[in-house]
Coordinates of C-alpha atoms in Angstrom, one line a residue:
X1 CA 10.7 -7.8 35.9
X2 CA 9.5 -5.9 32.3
X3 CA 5.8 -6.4 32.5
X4 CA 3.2 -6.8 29.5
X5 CA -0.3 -5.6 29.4
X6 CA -1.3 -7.8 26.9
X7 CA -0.3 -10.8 27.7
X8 CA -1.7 -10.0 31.4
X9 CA -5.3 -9.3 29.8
X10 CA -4.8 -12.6 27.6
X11 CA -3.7 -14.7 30.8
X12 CA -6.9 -13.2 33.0
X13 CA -9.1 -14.4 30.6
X14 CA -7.9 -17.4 30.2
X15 CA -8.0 -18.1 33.7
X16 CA -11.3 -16.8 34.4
X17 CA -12.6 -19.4 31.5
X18 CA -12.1 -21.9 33.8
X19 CA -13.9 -20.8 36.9
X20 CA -12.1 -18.7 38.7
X21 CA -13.5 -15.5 40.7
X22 CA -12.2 -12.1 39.0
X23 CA -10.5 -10.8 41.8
X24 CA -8.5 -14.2 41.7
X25 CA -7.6 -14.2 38.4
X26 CA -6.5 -11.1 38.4
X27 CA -4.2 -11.8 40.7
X28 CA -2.9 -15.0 39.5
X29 CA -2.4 -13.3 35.6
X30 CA 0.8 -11.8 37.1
X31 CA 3.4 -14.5 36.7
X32 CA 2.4 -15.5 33.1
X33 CA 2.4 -12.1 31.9
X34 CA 6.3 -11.4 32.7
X35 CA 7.9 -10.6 29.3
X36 CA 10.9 -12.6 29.9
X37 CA 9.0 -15.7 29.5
X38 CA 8.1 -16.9 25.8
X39 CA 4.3 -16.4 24.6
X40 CA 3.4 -19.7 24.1
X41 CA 5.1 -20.8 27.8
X42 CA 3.1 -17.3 28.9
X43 CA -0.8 -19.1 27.6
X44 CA 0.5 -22.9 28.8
X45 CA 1.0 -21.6 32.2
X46 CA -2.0 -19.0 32.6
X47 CA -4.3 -22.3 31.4
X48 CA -2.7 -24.7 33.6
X49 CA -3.2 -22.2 36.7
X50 CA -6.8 -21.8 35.8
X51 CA -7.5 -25.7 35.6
X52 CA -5.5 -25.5 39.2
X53 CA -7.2 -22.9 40.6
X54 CA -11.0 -23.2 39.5
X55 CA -13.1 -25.0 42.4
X56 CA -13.6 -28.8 41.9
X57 CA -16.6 -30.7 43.6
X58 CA -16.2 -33.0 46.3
X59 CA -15.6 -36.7 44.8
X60 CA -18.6 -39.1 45.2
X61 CA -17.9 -41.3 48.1
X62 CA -16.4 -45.0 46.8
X63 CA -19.2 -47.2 45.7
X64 CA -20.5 -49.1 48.5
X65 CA -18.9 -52.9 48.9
X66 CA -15.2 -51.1 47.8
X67 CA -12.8 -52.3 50.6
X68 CA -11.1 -50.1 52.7
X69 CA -7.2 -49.4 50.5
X70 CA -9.3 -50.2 47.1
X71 CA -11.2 -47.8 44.9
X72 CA -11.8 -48.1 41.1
X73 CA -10.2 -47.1 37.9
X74 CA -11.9 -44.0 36.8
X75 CA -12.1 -43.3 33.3
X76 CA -9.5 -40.8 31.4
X77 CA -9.7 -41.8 27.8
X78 CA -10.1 -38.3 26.0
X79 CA -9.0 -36.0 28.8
X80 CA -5.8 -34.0 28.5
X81 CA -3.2 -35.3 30.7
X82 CA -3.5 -32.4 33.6
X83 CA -7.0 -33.4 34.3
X84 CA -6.5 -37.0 34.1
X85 CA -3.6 -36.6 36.8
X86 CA -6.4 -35.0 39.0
X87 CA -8.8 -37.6 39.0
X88 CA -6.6 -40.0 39.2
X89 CA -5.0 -38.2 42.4
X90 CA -8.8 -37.9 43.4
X91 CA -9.1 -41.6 42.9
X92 CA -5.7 -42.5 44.8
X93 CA -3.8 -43.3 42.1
X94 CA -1.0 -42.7 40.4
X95 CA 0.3 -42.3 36.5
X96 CA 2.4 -43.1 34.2
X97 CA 4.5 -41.8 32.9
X98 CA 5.2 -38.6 34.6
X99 CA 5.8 -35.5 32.1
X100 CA 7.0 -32.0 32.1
X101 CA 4.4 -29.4 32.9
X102 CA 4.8 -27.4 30.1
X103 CA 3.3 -30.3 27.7
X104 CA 0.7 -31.6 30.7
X105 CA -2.3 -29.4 28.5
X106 CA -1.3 -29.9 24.9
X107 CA -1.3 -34.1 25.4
X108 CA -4.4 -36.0 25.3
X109 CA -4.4 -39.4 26.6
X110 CA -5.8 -42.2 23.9
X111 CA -5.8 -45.5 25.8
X112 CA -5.4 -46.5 29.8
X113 CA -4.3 -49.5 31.3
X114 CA -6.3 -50.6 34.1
X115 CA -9.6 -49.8 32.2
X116 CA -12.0 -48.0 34.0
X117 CA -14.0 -49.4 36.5
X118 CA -11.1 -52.0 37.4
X119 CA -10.4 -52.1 41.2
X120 CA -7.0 -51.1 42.1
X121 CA -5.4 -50.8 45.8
X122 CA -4.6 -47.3 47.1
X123 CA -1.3 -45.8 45.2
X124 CA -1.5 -48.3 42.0
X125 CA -0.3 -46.6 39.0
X126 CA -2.6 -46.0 35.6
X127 CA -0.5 -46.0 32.5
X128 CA -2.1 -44.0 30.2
X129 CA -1.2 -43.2 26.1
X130 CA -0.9 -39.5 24.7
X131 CA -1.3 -38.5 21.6
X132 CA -1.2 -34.8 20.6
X133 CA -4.8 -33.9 19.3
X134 CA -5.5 -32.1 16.2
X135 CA -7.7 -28.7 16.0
X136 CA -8.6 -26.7 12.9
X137 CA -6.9 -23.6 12.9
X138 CA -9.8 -20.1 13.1
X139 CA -10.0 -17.4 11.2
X140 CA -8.8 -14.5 13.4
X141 CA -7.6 -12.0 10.9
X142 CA -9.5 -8.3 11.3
X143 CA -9.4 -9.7 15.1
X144 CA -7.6 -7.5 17.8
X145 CA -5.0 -9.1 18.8
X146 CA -6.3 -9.6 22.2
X147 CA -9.5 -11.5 20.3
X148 CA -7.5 -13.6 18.4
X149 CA -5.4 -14.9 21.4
X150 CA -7.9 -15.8 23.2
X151 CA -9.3 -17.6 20.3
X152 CA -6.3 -19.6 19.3
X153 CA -5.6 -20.2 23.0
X154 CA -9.8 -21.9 23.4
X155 CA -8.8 -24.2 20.4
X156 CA -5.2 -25.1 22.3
X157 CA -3.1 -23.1 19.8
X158 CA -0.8 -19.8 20.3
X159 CA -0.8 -16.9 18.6
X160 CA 2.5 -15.1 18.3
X161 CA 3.0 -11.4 16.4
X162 CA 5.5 -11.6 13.3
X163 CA 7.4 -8.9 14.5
X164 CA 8.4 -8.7 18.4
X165 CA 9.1 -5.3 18.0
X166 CA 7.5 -3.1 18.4
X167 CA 5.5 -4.7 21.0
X168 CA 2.2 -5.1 19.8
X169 CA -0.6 -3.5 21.4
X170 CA -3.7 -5.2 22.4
X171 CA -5.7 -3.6 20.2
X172 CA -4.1 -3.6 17.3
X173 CA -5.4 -5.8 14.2
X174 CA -4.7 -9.4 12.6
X175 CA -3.9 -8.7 9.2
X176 CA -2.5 -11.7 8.3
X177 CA -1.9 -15.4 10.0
X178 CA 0.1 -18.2 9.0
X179 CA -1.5 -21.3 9.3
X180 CA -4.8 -19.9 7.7
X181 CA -7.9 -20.7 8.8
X182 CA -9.2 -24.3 8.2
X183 CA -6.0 -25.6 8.6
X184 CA -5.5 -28.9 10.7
X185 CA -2.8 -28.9 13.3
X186 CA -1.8 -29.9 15.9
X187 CA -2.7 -28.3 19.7
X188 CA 0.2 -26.7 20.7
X189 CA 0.9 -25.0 17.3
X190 CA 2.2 -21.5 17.4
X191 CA 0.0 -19.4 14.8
X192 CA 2.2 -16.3 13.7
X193 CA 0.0 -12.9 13.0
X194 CA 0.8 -9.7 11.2
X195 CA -0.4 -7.3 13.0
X196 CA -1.1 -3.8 12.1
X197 CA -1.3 -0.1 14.8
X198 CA -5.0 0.4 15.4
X199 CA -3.9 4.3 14.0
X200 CA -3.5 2.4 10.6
X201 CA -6.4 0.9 10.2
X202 CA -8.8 4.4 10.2
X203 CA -9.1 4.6 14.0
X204 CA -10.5 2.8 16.6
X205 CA -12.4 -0.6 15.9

């Protein structure tokens, strides 16, 4: 399948921003950087791979006096919904609802019911509320357009060039986005960049 640079670069980063070795991420930026695959699908995935690939610590055993089959409700007010899955799997319990994987990093969950620090038996489910949270757009133009990815992608949003042809090169420059900067959102939103050849901007940056 058509391969691109780029978005391999992009996706490598990301991934490494969440704790994984180079040599691994390097090896796990393949898949999202297959051109076939739309951009913002391309940052989703390389972020969600990250989150599942970085090394997580051991739990802290169950507080003592917790009966075998029990634990407690651990708290996941204000995480996204991938990371509240995995404490909750780390915990022994479930959620719901269940949602597509594509939106599990661009959701943020608001309220929980059980509460934490509730006991629950083994395999109880949480239900938890998501809300999409807001982020204030940056400022990214006279960025490459490698920078400004991986900007927008920290701050949940995706960048995308105007023009999908040519395809842009990952040094070339922002010249103009759309939202501009300051710009409340929500995460998830695609930010659309002109982009200009490094050759017409007076050379290298």
């Amino acid at each position: 399948m058509p391969f691109d640079a780029t978005r391999f670069v992009v996706s490598r980063s990301l991934i490494e921003r969440e704790g994984v070795s180079q040599s691994d991420a390097t090896r796990l930026a393949i898949v999202p950087s297959i051109v076939q695959m739309p951009l913002v699908q391309s940052v989703v995935l390389a972020q969600a791979i990250g989150r599942r690939e970085a090394p997580t610590e051991t739990p802290a055993p169950s507080p003592t006096g917790t009966p075998q089959g029990q634990t407690l409700v651990p708290k996941v007010v204000g995480e996204t919904y991938a990371d509240a899955v995995e404490q909750l799997k780390l915990a022994r319990l479930q959620v719901e609802p269940e949602i597509a994987p594509e939106s599990a990093n661009t959701l943020e969950v608001s309220a929980q019911k059980p509460e934490e620090g509730v006991d629950a038996a083994d395999g109880d489910r949480v239900t938890v509320t998501l809300s999409s949270p807001k982020a204030e757009v940056p400022g990214v133009t006279d960025q490459t357009y490698f920078e400004a990815l991986v900007e927008l992608a920290d701050k949940g949003l995706c960048g995308v060039p105007h023009e999908p042809e040519p395809v842009p090169e990952s040094n070339w420059t922002v010249n103009e986005q759309e939202p501009s900067k300051g710009k409340e959102v929500l995460r998830g939103t695609t930010v659309t960049l002109t982009l200009v050849p490094d050759d017409e901007q007076g050379g290298p940056r």
